Amino acid sequence: MAAKDPYQVLGVSRGASDAEIKKAFRKLARQFHPDRNDGSPQAEMKFKEVQAAYEAIGSAEARRKHEQEQMFGGGFGGGMPGGMNMDDILSQMFGGGMNFGGRQGGMPRNQPRPPTERGQNASIWLDLTVNEAKKGGNFNISYTQLTPGSHGSIDRKNRTLKINVKPETKHGKEIRLKDQGHGHPQGVNGDLIVNIRVDPGEGCRWDGNRIVKEVEVAYSTLMLGGKVTVTLPSGVKGKITIPPLSQVGDRQRVKDIDIEFILIENEGLDEFQEDALKALNDVGL
């Protein structure tokens, strides 16, 4: 299974600052910490996923490395793998069968050469608002194309193309631009794969093909049940009913949105609240 996009896991944009990413991480880490979820396996899995996402993009250096790994398909972000030289890397990057200095890159000498050799596909994200995805239109995309240079080097070319997005395009849609990917020294370019990512709205994130909207719920309401106000990404407000004995992470479907319960984060407690919590603690709650 492919690793999830760390930006989606943390619910932040690709242009988010270090502070914004850290804030999102701390909020989710508190929410899914095993100690706050009675050792729930699902919460523990989500907690580890959030940790991995923060490690991937939590700093400018980490984000640079992550983007580099994405550019190279995850294989070259940390430098050359052990035992590989530049010929090996170029062979993997641009496709097998290349000959640098009389050496076949990973292809047996007696194996016939395929009719047409292709470079690796390039992959990028195109971020759209809900309205842009609904209306469609032409959008500019920018990416780095890798092409073989002289003496086994790699040239990087910054390219900007215009792409047409059809109306009613869905999140996760892939658009393939033929021959616009990375080059090959003895063949044709690979393709450019444009992945459509639709902004789900403030306070929302994607979980597969579903939009998840978080709503803060007081602990007493989770235990006793009650009603809370929810604002959907469309701006429509309404009340939903929280069933008694609900848990953090429980969801309720409203139209095409999954409403997920999280605890209200209290900045402080007054004397009455402290006394109430102490009383609850005394009776095992």
Coordinates of C-alpha atoms in Angstrom, one line a residue:
M1 CA 0.0 0.0 0.0
A2 CA 1.3 3.4 -0.9
A3 CA 2.2 5.8 1.9
K4 CA -0.4 8.4 2.6
D5 CA 0.4 12.0 1.7
P6 CA 1.7 13.6 5.0
Y7 CA 0.0 16.9 4.1
Q8 CA -3.4 15.2 3.9
V9 CA -2.7 13.2 7.1
L10 CA -2.1 16.4 9.0
G11 CA -4.8 18.4 7.2
V12 CA -2.5 21.2 6.1
S13 CA -1.7 22.8 2.8
R14 CA 1.6 22.3 0.9
G15 CA 2.4 25.9 1.7
A16 CA 1.8 25.6 5.4
S17 CA 4.5 27.1 7.7
D18 CA 6.5 25.2 10.3
A19 CA 4.2 26.6 13.1
E20 CA 1.0 25.6 11.3
I21 CA 2.3 22.1 10.7
K22 CA 3.4 21.7 14.3
K23 CA 0.1 23.0 15.6
A24 CA -1.8 20.5 13.4
F25 CA 0.5 17.7 14.6
R26 CA 0.1 18.4 18.3
K27 CA -3.7 18.6 18.0
L28 CA -3.9 15.2 16.2
A29 CA -1.3 13.6 18.4
R30 CA -3.3 14.5 21.5
Q31 CA -6.5 13.3 19.9
F32 CA -5.2 9.9 18.9
H33 CA -2.7 9.3 21.7
P34 CA -3.3 5.7 23.0
D35 CA -3.5 6.9 26.6
R36 CA -6.5 9.0 25.7
N37 CA -8.2 6.2 23.7
D38 CA -8.1 3.2 26.1
G39 CA -5.4 1.6 24.0
S40 CA -7.7 1.5 20.9
P41 CA -5.7 -0.2 18.0
Q42 CA -7.4 2.1 15.5
A43 CA -6.3 5.2 17.5
E44 CA -2.7 3.8 17.9
M45 CA -2.5 3.2 14.2
K46 CA -3.7 6.7 13.5
F47 CA -1.2 8.1 16.1
K48 CA 1.7 6.4 14.3
E49 CA 0.5 7.7 11.0
V50 CA 0.4 11.3 12.4
Q51 CA 3.9 10.8 13.8
A52 CA 5.2 9.6 10.5
A53 CA 3.6 12.5 8.6
Y54 CA 5.2 15.0 11.0
E55 CA 8.6 13.4 10.6
A56 CA 8.2 13.7 6.8
I57 CA 7.3 17.4 6.7
G58 CA 7.8 18.9 10.1
S59 CA 10.7 21.1 9.1
A60 CA 11.9 22.9 6.0
E61 CA 14.7 20.4 5.5
A62 CA 12.3 17.4 6.0
R63 CA 9.9 18.9 3.4
R64 CA 12.8 19.4 1.0
K65 CA 13.8 15.8 1.3
H66 CA 10.2 14.6 1.0
E67 CA 9.6 16.6 -2.2
Q68 CA 12.9 15.3 -3.6
E69 CA 11.9 11.7 -2.8
Q70 CA 8.5 12.3 -4.5
M71 CA 10.3 13.7 -7.6
F72 CA 12.5 10.6 -7.8
G73 CA 9.7 8.1 -7.0
G74 CA 11.0 7.6 -3.4
G75 CA 14.3 6.0 -4.4
F76 CA 16.9 8.7 -4.3
G77 CA 15.9 11.2 -1.6
G78 CA 18.7 10.1 0.7
G79 CA 21.5 10.0 -1.9
M80 CA 22.8 7.0 -3.7
P81 CA 21.7 3.6 -2.3
G82 CA 24.6 1.4 -1.1
G83 CA 26.5 -0.3 -3.9
M84 CA 25.0 1.8 -6.7
N85 CA 26.9 4.2 -8.9
M86 CA 25.6 6.9 -11.2
D87 CA 25.1 4.5 -14.1
D88 CA 22.8 2.3 -11.9
I89 CA 20.8 5.3 -10.8
L90 CA 20.4 6.7 -14.3
S91 CA 19.4 3.2 -15.5
Q92 CA 16.6 3.0 -12.9
M93 CA 15.6 6.6 -13.3
F94 CA 15.4 6.7 -17.1
G95 CA 14.6 3.1 -17.7
G96 CA 16.6 -0.1 -18.2
G97 CA 18.9 -0.9 -21.0
M98 CA 21.0 2.3 -21.2
N99 CA 24.7 2.0 -22.0
F100 CA 27.1 4.4 -20.2
G101 CA 30.7 3.6 -21.1
G102 CA 29.8 0.3 -22.7
R103 CA 27.8 -1.0 -19.7
Q104 CA 24.2 -2.3 -20.0
G105 CA 22.2 -0.8 -17.1
G106 CA 20.6 -3.9 -15.6
M107 CA 19.8 -5.7 -18.9
P108 CA 21.5 -9.0 -19.9
R109 CA 23.7 -8.6 -23.0
N110 CA 21.8 -11.4 -24.8
Q111 CA 18.3 -9.9 -24.1
P112 CA 16.9 -8.1 -27.1
R113 CA 16.3 -4.4 -26.7
P114 CA 12.6 -3.4 -26.6
P115 CA 11.3 -1.5 -29.6
T116 CA 11.0 1.8 -27.8
E117 CA 12.6 2.7 -24.5
R118 CA 10.9 5.3 -22.3
G119 CA 12.0 7.5 -19.4
Q120 CA 10.4 7.4 -16.0
N121 CA 7.0 9.0 -15.5
A122 CA 7.0 12.3 -13.5
S123 CA 4.2 12.9 -11.0
I124 CA 2.9 16.2 -9.5
W125 CA -0.1 17.5 -7.6
L126 CA -2.5 20.1 -8.8
D127 CA -4.4 21.7 -5.9
L128 CA -7.9 23.0 -6.7
T129 CA -10.7 24.6 -4.7
V130 CA -14.1 22.9 -4.7
N131 CA -15.4 25.5 -7.2
E132 CA -12.4 25.1 -9.5
A133 CA -12.9 21.4 -9.6
K134 CA -16.6 21.8 -10.2
K135 CA -16.2 24.4 -13.0
G136 CA -13.1 23.0 -14.6
G137 CA -10.9 25.1 -16.9
N138 CA -7.3 25.6 -17.8
F139 CA -4.6 25.7 -15.1
N140 CA -0.8 26.2 -15.1
I141 CA 1.4 23.5 -13.6
S142 CA 5.1 23.7 -12.9
Y143 CA 7.5 20.8 -12.4
T144 CA 11.1 19.7 -12.8
Q145 CA 11.9 17.5 -15.7
L146 CA 15.0 15.3 -15.6
T147 CA 16.9 14.6 -18.8
P148 CA 20.2 12.9 -19.5
G149 CA 23.1 15.3 -19.8
S150 CA 26.7 14.9 -20.9
H151 CA 29.1 12.4 -19.3
G152 CA 26.3 10.6 -17.5
S153 CA 25.0 13.7 -15.7
I154 CA 21.4 14.6 -15.0
D155 CA 20.0 18.0 -16.3
R156 CA 17.0 19.5 -14.5
K157 CA 14.7 21.7 -16.5
N158 CA 12.0 23.8 -14.8
R159 CA 8.8 23.5 -17.0
T160 CA 5.4 25.2 -16.9
L161 CA 2.5 23.7 -18.9
K162 CA -1.2 24.5 -19.2
I163 CA -3.5 21.6 -18.4
N164 CA -7.3 21.4 -19.1
V165 CA -9.4 20.1 -16.2
K166 CA -12.8 18.9 -17.1
P167 CA -15.9 20.1 -15.1
E168 CA -17.0 18.0 -12.1
T169 CA -13.4 16.6 -11.7
K170 CA -13.2 14.5 -8.5
H171 CA -10.5 14.5 -5.8
G172 CA -7.8 11.8 -6.7
K173 CA -8.4 12.0 -10.4
E174 CA -5.2 11.4 -12.5
I175 CA -4.5 13.3 -15.8
R176 CA -1.8 11.8 -18.0
L177 CA 0.2 14.1 -20.3
K178 CA 2.0 11.9 -22.8
D179 CA 5.8 12.3 -23.3
Q180 CA 6.0 15.2 -20.8
G181 CA 7.9 13.2 -18.1
H182 CA 11.5 12.4 -17.6
G183 CA 13.8 11.9 -20.6
H184 CA 15.7 8.8 -21.8
P185 CA 19.1 9.0 -23.6
Q186 CA 18.1 6.3 -26.1
G187 CA 14.4 6.6 -26.3
V188 CA 11.4 8.9 -25.6
N189 CA 10.2 10.8 -22.6
G190 CA 8.0 9.2 -20.0
D191 CA 4.6 10.7 -19.2
L192 CA 3.6 13.4 -16.7
I193 CA 1.0 12.2 -14.2
V194 CA -1.0 15.1 -12.7
N195 CA -2.9 14.1 -9.5
I196 CA -5.9 16.3 -8.7
R197 CA -6.2 17.3 -5.1
V198 CA -9.3 19.2 -4.1
D199 CA -9.2 21.4 -1.0
P200 CA -11.9 19.9 1.3
G201 CA -12.3 23.2 3.2
E202 CA -11.2 24.6 6.5
G203 CA -11.1 22.1 9.3
C204 CA -11.6 19.2 6.9
R205 CA -9.4 16.5 5.4
W206 CA -9.7 13.6 3.0
D207 CA -10.0 10.0 4.1
G208 CA -10.0 8.0 0.9
N209 CA -12.8 9.5 -1.2
R210 CA -14.7 10.9 1.9
I211 CA -14.4 14.4 3.3
V212 CA -14.0 14.3 7.1
K213 CA -15.0 17.4 9.1
E214 CA -13.9 17.6 12.8
V215 CA -16.3 18.9 15.4
E216 CA -15.3 19.6 19.0
V217 CA -17.4 18.0 21.6
A218 CA -17.2 18.4 25.4
Y219 CA -16.4 15.2 27.3
S220 CA -19.8 15.5 29.2
T221 CA -21.6 15.5 25.9
L222 CA -19.8 12.5 24.6
M223 CA -20.8 10.6 27.7
L224 CA -24.3 11.8 28.2
G225 CA -25.3 12.7 24.7
G226 CA -26.6 16.0 23.4
K227 CA -26.5 18.4 20.4
V228 CA -23.6 20.4 18.9
T229 CA -23.6 22.9 16.0
V230 CA -21.7 22.0 12.9
T231 CA -20.7 24.2 10.0
L232 CA -20.3 22.3 6.7
P233 CA -17.7 23.3 4.1
S234 CA -20.6 24.8 2.1
G235 CA -21.2 27.3 4.9
V236 CA -24.5 25.6 6.0
K237 CA -24.9 25.4 9.7
G238 CA -27.0 22.8 11.6
K239 CA -27.2 20.8 14.8
I240 CA -26.3 17.1 15.0
T241 CA -27.2 14.7 17.9
I242 CA -24.3 13.1 19.8
P243 CA -25.4 9.6 21.0
P244 CA -24.6 8.8 24.7
L245 CA -21.3 7.0 25.4
S246 CA -19.8 8.3 22.1
Q247 CA -16.0 8.0 21.7
V248 CA -13.4 10.4 20.3
G249 CA -13.0 9.4 16.6
D250 CA -16.6 8.3 16.2
R251 CA -18.2 9.6 13.0
Q252 CA -21.6 10.6 11.8
R253 CA -22.6 11.1 8.2
V254 CA -24.2 14.3 7.1
K255 CA -25.0 14.4 3.4
D256 CA -21.6 13.7 1.8
I257 CA -19.5 14.7 4.8
D258 CA -18.3 12.5 7.7
I259 CA -18.5 14.4 11.0
E260 CA -15.8 13.2 13.3
F261 CA -15.9 13.8 17.1
I262 CA -12.9 15.3 18.8
L263 CA -12.5 16.6 22.4
I264 CA -12.7 20.3 23.0
E265 CA -9.3 21.6 23.9
N266 CA -9.6 23.7 27.1
E267 CA -6.9 26.3 27.7
G268 CA -7.6 26.3 31.4
L269 CA -10.0 25.3 34.1
D270 CA -11.8 27.4 36.7
E271 CA -12.3 26.3 40.3
F272 CA -15.8 24.9 39.7
Q273 CA -14.6 22.8 36.7
E274 CA -11.6 21.5 38.7
D275 CA -13.9 20.4 41.6
A276 CA -16.3 18.7 39.1
L277 CA -13.4 16.8 37.5
K278 CA -12.1 15.7 40.9
A279 CA -15.5 14.5 41.8
L280 CA -15.7 12.5 38.5
N281 CA -12.2 11.1 39.2
D282 CA -13.4 10.0 42.7
V283 CA -16.2 7.9 41.1
G284 CA -14.0 6.4 38.4
L285 CA -14.7 8.7 35.4

